[in-house]
Coordinates of C-alpha atoms and ligand atoms in Angstrom, one line a residue:
X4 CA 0.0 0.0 0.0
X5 CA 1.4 3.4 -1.0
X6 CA 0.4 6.5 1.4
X7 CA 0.0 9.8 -0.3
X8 CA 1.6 12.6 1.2
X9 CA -1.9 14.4 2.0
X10 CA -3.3 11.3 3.4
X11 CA -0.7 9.5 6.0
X12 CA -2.1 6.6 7.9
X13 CA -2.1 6.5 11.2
X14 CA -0.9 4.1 13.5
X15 CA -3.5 3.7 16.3
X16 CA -5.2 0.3 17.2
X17 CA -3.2 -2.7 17.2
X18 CA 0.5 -1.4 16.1
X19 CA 3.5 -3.3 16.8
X20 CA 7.0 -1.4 17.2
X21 CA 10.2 -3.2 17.7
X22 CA 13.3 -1.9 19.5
X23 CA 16.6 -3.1 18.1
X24 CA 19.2 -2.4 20.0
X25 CA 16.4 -2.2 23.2
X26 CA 19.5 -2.8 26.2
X27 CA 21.9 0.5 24.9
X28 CA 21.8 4.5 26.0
X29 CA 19.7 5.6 23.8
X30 CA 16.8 3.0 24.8
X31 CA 17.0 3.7 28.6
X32 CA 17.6 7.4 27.9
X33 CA 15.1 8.5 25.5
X34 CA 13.2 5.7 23.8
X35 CA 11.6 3.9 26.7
X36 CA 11.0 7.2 28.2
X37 CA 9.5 9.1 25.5
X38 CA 6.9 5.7 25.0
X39 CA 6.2 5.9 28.3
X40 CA 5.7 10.0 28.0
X41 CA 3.3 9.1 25.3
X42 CA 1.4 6.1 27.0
X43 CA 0.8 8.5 30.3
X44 CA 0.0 11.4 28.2
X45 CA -2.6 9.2 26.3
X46 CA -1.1 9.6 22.7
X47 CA 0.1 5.9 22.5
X48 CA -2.4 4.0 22.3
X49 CA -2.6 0.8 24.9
X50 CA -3.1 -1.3 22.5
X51 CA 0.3 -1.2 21.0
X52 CA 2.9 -3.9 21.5
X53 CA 6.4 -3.1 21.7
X54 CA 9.0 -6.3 21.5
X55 CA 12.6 -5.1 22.6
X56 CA 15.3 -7.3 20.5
X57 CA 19.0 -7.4 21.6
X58 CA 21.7 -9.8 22.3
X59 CA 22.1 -9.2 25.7
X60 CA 20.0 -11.5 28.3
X61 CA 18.2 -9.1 30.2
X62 CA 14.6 -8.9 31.1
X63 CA 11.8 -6.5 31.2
X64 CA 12.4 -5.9 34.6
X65 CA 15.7 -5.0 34.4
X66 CA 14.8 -3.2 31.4
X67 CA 12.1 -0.8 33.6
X68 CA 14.7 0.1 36.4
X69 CA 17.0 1.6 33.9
X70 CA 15.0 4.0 32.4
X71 CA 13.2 5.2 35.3
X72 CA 15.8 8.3 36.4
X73 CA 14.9 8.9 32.9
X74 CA 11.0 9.4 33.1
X75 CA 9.7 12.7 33.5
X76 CA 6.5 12.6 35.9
X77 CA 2.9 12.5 33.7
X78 CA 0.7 15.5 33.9
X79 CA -2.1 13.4 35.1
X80 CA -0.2 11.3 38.4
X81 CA -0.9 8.2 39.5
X82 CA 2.6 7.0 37.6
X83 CA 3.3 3.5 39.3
X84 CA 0.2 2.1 38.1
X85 CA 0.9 3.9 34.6
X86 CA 4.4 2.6 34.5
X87 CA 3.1 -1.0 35.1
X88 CA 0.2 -1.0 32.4
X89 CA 3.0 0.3 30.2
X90 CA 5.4 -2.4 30.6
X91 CA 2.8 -5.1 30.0
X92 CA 2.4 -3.9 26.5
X93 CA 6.3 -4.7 26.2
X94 CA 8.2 -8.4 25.9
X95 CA 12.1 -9.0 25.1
X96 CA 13.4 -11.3 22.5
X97 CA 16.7 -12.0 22.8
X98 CA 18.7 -12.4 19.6
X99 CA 21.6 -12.0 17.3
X100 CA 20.8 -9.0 14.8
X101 CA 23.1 -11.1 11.4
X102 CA 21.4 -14.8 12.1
X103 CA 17.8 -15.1 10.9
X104 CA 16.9 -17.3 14.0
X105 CA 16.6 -14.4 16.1
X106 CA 14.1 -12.8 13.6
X107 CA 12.3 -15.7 12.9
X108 CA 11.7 -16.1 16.3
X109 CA 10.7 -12.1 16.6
X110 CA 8.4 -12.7 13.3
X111 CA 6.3 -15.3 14.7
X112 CA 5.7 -13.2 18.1
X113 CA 4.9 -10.4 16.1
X114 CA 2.4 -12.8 14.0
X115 CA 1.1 -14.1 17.0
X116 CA 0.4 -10.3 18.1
X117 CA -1.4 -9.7 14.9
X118 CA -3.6 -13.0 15.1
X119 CA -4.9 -12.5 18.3
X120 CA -6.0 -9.3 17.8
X121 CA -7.6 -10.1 14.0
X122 CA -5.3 -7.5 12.7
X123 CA -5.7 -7.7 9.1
X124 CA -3.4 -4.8 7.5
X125 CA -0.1 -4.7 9.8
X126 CA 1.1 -1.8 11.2
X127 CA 5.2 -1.9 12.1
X128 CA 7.5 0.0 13.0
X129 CA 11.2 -1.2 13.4
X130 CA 13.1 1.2 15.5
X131 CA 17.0 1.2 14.7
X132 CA 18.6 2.5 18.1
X133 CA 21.7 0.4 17.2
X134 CA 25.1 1.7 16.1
X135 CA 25.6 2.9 12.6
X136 CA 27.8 -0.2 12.1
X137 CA 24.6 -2.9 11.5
X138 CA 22.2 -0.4 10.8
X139 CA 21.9 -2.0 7.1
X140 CA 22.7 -5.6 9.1
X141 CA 19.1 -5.6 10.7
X142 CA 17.5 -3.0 8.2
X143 CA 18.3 -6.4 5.7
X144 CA 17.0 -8.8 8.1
X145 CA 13.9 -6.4 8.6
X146 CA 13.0 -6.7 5.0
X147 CA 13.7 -10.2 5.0
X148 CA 11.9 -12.0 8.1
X149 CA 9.4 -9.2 9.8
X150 CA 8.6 -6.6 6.4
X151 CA 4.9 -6.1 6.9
X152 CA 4.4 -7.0 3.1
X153 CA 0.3 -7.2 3.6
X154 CA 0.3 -3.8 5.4
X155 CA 2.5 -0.6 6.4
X156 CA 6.0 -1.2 7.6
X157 CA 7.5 1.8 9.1
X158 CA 11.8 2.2 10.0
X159 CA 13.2 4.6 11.9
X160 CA 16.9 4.7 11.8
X161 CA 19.0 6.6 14.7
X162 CA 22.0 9.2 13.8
X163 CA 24.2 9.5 12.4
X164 CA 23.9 8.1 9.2
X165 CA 27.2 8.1 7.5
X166 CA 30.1 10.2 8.3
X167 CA 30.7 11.6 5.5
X168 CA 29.5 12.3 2.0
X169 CA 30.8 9.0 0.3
X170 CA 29.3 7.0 3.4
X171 CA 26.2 8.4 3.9
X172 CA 25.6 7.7 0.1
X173 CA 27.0 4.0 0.8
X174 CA 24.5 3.4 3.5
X175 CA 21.3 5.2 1.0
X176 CA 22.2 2.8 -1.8
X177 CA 22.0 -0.2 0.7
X178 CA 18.6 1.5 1.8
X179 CA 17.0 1.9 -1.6
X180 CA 16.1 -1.5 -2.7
X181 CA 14.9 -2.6 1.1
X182 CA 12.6 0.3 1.6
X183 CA 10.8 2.9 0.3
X184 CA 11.4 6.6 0.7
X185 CA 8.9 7.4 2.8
X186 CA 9.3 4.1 4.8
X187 CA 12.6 5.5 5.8
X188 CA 11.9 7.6 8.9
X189 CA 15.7 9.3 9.5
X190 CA 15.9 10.8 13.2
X191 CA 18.2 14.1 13.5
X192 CA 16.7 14.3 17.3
X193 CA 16.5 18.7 17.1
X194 CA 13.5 18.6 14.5
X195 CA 11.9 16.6 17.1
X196 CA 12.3 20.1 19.6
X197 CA 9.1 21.7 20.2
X198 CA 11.2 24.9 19.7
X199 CA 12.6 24.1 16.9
X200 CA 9.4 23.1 14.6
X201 CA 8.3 26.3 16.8
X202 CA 11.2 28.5 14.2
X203 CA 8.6 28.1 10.9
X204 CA 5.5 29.2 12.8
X205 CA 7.4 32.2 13.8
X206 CA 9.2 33.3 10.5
X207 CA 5.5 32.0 8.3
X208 CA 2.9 32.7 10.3
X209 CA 4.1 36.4 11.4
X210 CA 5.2 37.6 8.2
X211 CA 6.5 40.8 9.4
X212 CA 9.4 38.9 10.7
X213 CA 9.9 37.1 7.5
X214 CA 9.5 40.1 5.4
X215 CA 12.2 41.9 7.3
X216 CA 14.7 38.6 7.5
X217 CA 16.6 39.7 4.5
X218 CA 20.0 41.1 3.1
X219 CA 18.7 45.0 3.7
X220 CA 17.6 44.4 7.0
X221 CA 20.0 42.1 8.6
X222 CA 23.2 42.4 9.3
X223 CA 23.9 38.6 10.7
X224 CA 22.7 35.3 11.3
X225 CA 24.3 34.0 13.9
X226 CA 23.7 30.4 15.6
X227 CA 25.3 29.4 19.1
X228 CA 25.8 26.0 20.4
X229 CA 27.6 26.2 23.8
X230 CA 28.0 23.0 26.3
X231 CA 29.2 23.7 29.5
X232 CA 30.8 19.9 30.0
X233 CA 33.4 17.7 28.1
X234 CA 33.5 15.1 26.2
X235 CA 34.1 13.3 29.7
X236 CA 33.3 9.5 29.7
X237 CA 32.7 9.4 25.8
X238 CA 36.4 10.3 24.5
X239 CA 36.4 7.4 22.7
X240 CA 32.9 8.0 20.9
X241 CA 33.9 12.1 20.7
X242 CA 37.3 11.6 19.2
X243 CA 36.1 10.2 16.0
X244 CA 33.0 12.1 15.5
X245 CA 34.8 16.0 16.5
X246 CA 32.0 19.1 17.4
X247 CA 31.5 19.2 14.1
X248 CA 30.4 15.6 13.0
X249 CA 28.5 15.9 16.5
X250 CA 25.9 19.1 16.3
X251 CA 27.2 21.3 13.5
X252 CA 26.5 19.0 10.2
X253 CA 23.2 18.1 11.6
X254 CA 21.9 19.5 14.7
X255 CA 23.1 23.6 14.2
X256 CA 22.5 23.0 10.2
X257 CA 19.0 22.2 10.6
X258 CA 18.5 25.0 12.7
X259 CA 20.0 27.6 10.3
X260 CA 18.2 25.8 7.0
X261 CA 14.7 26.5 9.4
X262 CA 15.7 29.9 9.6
X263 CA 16.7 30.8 6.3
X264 CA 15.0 29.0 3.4
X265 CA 12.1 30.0 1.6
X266 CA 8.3 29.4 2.7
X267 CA 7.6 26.2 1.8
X268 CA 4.6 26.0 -0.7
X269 CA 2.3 24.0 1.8
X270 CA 2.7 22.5 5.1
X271 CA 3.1 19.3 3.4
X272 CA 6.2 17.5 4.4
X273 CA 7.5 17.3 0.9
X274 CA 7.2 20.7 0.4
X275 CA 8.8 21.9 4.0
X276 CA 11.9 19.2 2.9
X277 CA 12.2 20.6 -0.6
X278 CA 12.1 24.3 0.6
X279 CA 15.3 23.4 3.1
X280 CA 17.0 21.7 0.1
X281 CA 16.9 24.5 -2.2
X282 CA 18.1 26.6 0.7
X283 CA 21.3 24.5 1.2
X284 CA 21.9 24.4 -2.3
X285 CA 22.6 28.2 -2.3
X286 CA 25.3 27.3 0.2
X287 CA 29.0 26.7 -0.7
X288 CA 30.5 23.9 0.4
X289 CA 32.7 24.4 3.0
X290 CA 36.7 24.6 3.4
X291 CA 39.9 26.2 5.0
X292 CA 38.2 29.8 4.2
X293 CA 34.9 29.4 6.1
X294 CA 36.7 28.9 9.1
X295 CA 37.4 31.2 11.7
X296 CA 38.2 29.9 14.4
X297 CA 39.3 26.2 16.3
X298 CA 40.1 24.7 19.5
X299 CA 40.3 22.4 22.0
X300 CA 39.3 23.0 25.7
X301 CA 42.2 22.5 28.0
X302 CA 42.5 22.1 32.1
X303 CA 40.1 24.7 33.4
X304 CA 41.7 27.3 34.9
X305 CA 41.3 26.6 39.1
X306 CA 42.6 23.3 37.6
X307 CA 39.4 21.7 38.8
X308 CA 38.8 20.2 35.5
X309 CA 41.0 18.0 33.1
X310 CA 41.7 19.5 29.8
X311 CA 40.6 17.0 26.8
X312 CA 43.8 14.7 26.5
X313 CA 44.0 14.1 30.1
X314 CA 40.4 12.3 29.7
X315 CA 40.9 8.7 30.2
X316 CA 38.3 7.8 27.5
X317 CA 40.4 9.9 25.4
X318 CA 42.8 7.2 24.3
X319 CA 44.9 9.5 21.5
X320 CA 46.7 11.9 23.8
X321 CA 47.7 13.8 20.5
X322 CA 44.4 13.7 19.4
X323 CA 43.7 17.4 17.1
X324 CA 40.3 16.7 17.9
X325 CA 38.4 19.4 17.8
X326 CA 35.7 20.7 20.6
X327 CA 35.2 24.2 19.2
X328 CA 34.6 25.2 16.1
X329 CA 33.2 28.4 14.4
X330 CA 32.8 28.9 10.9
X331 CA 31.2 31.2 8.3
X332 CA 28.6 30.3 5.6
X333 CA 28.0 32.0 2.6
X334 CA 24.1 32.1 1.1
X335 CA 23.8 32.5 -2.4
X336 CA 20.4 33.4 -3.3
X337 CA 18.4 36.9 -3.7
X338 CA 17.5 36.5 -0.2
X339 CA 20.6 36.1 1.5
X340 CA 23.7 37.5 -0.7
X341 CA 26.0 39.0 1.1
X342 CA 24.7 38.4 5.0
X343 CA 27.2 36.7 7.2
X344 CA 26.3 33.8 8.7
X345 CA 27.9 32.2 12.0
X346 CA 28.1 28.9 13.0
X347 CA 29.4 28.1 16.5
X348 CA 29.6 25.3 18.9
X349 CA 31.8 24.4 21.5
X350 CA 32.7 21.7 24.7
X351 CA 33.9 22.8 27.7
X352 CA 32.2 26.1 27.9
X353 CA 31.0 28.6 30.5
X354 CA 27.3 28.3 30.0
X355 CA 24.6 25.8 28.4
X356 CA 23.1 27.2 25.5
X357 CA 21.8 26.8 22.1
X358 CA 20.6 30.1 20.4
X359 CA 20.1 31.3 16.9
X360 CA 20.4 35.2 16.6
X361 CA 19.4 37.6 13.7
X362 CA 21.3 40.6 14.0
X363 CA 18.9 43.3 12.6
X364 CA 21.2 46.2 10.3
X365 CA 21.8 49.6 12.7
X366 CA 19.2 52.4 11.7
X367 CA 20.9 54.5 8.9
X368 CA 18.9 57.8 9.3
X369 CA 16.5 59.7 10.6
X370 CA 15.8 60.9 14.3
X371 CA 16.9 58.3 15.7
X372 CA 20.0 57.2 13.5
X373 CA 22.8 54.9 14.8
X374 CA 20.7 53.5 18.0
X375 CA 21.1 50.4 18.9
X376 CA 19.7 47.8 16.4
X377 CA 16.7 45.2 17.2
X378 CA 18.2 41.1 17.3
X379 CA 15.5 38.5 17.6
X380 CA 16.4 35.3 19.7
X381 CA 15.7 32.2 19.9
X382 CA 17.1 30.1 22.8
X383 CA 16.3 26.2 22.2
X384 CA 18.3 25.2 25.5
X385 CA 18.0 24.9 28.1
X386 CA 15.0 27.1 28.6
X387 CA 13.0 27.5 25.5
X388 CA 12.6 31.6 25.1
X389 CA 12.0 33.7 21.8
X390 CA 13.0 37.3 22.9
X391 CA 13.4 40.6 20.1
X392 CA 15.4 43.4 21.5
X393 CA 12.9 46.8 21.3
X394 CA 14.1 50.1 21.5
X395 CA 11.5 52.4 23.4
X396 CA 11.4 55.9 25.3
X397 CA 13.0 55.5 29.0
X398 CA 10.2 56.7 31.5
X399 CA 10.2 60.2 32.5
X400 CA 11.4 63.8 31.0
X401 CA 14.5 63.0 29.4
X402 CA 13.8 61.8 25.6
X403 CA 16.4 58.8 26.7
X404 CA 16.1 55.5 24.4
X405 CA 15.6 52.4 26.2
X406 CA 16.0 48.9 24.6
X407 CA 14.0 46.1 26.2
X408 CA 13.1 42.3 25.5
X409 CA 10.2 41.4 23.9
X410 CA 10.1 38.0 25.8
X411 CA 8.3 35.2 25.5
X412 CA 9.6 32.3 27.6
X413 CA 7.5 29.3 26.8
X414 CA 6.9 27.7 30.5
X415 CA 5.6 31.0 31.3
X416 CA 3.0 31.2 28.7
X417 CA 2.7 27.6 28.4
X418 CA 2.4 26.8 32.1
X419 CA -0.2 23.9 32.8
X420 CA 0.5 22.4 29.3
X421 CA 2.1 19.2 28.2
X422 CA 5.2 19.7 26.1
X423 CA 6.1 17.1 24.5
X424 CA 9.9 16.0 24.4
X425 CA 11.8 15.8 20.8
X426 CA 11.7 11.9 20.8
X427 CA 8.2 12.0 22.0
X428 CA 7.5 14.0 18.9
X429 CA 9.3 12.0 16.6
X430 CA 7.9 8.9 17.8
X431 CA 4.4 10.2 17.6
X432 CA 5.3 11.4 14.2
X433 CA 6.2 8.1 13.1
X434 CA 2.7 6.7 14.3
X435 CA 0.7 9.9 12.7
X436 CA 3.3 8.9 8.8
X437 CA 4.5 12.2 9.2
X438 CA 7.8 12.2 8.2
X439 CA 8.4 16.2 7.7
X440 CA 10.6 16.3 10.7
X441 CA 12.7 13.2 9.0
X442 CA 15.7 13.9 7.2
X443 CA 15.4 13.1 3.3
X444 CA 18.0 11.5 1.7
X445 CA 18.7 14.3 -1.0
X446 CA 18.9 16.3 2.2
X447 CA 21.7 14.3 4.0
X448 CA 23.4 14.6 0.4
X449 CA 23.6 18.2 0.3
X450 CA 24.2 18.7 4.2
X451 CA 27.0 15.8 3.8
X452 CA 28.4 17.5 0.5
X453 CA 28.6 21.1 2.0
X454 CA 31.1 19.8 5.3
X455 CA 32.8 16.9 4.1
X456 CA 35.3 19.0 2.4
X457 CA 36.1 21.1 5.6
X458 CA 36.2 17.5 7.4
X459 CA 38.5 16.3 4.7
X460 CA 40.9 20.0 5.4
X461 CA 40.1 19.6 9.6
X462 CA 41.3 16.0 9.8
X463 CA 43.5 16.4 6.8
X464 CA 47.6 16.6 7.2
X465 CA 47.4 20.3 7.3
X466 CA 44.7 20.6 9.5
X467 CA 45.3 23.5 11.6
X468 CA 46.5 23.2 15.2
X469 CA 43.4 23.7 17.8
X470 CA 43.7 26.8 20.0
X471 CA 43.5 25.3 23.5
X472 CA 41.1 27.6 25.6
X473 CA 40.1 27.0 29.3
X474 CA 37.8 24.4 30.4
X475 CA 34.7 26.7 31.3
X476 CA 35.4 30.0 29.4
X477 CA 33.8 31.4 26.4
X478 CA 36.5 29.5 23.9
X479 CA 39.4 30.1 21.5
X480 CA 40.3 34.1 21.6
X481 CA 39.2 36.0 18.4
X482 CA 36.2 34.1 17.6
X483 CA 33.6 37.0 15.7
X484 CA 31.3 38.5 18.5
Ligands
LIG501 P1 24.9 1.4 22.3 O1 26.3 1.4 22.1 O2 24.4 1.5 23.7 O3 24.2 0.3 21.5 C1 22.9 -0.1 21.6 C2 22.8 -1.6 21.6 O4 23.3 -2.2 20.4 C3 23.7 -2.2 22.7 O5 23.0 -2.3 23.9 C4 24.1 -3.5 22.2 O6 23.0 -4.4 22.5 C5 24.1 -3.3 20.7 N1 25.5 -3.1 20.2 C6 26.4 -2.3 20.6 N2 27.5 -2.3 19.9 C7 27.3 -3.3 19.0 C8 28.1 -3.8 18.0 N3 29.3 -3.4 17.7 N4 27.6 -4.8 17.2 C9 26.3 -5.2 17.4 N5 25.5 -4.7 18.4 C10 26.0 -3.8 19.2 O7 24.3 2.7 21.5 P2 23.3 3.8 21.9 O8 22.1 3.2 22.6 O9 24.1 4.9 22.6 O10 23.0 4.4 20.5 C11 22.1 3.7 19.6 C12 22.0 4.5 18.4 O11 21.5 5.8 18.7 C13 23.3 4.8 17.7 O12 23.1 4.9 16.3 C14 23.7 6.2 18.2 O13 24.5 6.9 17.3 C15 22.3 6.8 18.3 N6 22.3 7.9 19.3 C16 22.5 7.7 20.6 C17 22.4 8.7 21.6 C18 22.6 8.4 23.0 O14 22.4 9.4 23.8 N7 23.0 7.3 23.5 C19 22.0 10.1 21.1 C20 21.8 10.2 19.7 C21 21.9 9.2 18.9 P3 23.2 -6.0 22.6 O15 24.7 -6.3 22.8 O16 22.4 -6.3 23.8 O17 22.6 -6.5 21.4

């Protein structure tokens, strides 16, 4: 059965969802909690069956414990007894993920499922939260054993896929003939943000923003990523991937691509991905000029905290890693032309933030010429806030400017509601078949052909040499402010 992009079906009644990889992280961290978000919140339906497939022999119980730090409270109480309804929906099949006997075994429990409940058009979905390395491993076996081929099969694969151009494409062509495109539901975790999917209702549905976000009015785009931690305890997964594998090719670009495409023709998700393609193909792709500056945090400076090398999951202790990076894009489009735009994220920072910043142009003329121009701001983390800088006449006699924030912090306005998280929105997305927040393939092509050139130069013999900055401050000196 084909969907149509206007129509998606739903998974409701009846669905059965399959975690491989159900005993790592990302399972106890996010998966099992975001389910269980959904199941208290009423937005997964009870009748769903989730079957958890690893190697490992643990059990359901065990399973529960570890993601229970994880769980945020429901907005409704009573969680004990939710938490237990939940986990009778879910059963563990333990198996190897390149034999078929695991699979087989997994097929016949989800068949059972199915009979039972007189399910005549299946309803799957086979969540990869296993390592890139056998993501086409059990994407193969998938297709092979447990493909709903009388109904709608559903797979949502984890990050990163590839790690750089020519891999990303190697894992798409192993892809193609197992699934189709809309299928394939890729997860880059920051579409999933509330905030984030909150950056086209503000540009499209207040056009005077959008109208005014533009090469005559704006005098930068700037987009901040800032984590006040190390890579401590995951050297060894941080010292292959560098910040800007980690959040600039994906997280940071998707933000930016939000902020500066063109309005998409509908709010269908073909039209939303198509609009961010065209945007990044007005990009260059990037190299040794588009960077401004690099580092690598060092021993804090009370000495309180270890610089990157003297992490004992850092096992290179030459490593050129870097854990700061800022760059420059150029946008080549009517639009755009000419604007700077910033790029930076860092480790080892002093504070936790993710921001995107329009710098508005300085007023040229008039009465009140030169004073001090309007940014609008959106914070994603940790507190999710969209602020515009005003200027406005201080109280009192004196004709004094004043600037002030336009605020609007979302728990504020948004007090008694339910928010969902990002992988409870992705998840739910995945049920509803809407795959807008999904990365496309031609997508992950373009975002993969604009850095790996600058990965290529910043892992290349003459990569430059990382500025080491202090553990905690604001990173390398002369980064653009
Ligand atoms: P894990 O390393 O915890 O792996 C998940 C499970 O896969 C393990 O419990 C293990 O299960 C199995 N596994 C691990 N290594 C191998 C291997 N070499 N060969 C076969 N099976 C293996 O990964 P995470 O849970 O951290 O991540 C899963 C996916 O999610 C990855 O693609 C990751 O990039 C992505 N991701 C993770 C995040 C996180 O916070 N953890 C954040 C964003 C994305 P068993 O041995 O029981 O079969």
């Amino acid at each position: 059965m084909t969907q149509t992009n206007s129509e998606p079906v739903k998974f409701e009644k009846d669905t059965v969802l399959v975690i491989f990889g159900a005993s790592g992280d990302l399972a106890k961290k996010e998966t099992f909690p975001a389910l269980f978000g959904l199941y208290s919140e009423g937005c997964l339906d009870p009748s769903t069956k989730i079957i958890c497939y690893a190697r490992s022999n643990v059990t359901v119980e065990q399973l529960k414990k570890s993601c229970l730090p994880y769980c945020r409270k429901s907005t409704t109480g009573n969680d004990e007894v939710k938490m237990k309804k939940f986990f009778n929906m879910v059963s563990y099949i333990q198996g190897q993920y390149d034999t078929d006997d695991g699979y087989i075994r997994l097929n016949d429990a989800i068949e059972d499922f199915e009979h039972e409940r007189g399910v005549q058009e299946p309803h799957r979905v086979f969540y990869l939260a296993v390592p890139p390395s056998i993501f086409l491993t059990v994407a193969s076996q998938v297709k092979k054993n447990v493909y709903a081929y009388n109904g709608i099969t559903r797979v949502i694969v984890e990050k990163p896929f590839g790690d750089d151009l020519e891999s990303s494409r190697e894992l798409q062509k192993g892809f193609k003939p197992l699934f189709r495109a809309e299928e394939i539901y890729k997860i880059d975790h920051f579409l999933g943000k509330d905030d984030v999917r909150r950056l086209l209702t503000a540009r499209f549905a207040n056009p005077f923003l959008n109208q005014s976000w533009n090469k005559e009015n704006i005098e930068s785009v700037q987009v901040w990523f800032k984590e006040p931690f190390g890579a401590e305890g995951r050297g060894g997964f941080f010292d292959s991937t560098g910040i800007i594998r980690d959040v600039m090719q994906n997280h940071l670009l998707q933000i930016l691509t939000l902020a500066t495409m063109e309005e998409p023709v509908s709010n269908d998700a073909d039209a939303i991905r198509d609009a961010k393609v065209e945007l990044l193909k007005c990009m260059e792709p990037l190299g040794p000029k588009n960077v401004v500056a690099v580092g690598q945090y060092g021993k804090s400076v009370d000495g309180k905290k270890p610089s990157y090398l003297d992490d004992d999951t850092v096992l290179n202790k030459e490593s050129k890693c870097l854990t700061f990076t800022e760059l420059t894009f150029a946008i080549h489009n009517d639009r755009w032309e000419g604007v700077p735009i910033i790029m930076r994220a860092g480790k080892g920072l002093d504070e936790d933030r993710v921001e995107i910043r329009i710098q508005y142009k300085k007023n040229t003329s008039g009465m009140f010429e030169g004073c001090t121009p309007n940014q609008f701001v959106i914070h994603f983390h940790p507190e999710p806030t969209i602020f515009m800088t005003f200027n406005t006449k201080a109280p009192g006699f004196a004709d004094k400017l004043h600037q002030i924030k336009l605020d609007m912090t979302y728990d504020q306005q948004y007090k008694k509601e339910w928010v969902p998280e990002a992988y409870e929105c992705l998840i739910y997305d995945a049920f509803q078949g809407k795959y807008a927040n999904y990365v496309r393939d031609d997508e992950l092509d373009v975002s993969w052909s604009l850095f790996t050139p600058l990965l290529k130069y910043v892992e290349g013999p003459n990569a430059p040499q990382p500025e080491i900055y202090p553990y905690g401050s604001t990173g390398p000196k002369g980064i653009l402010e």
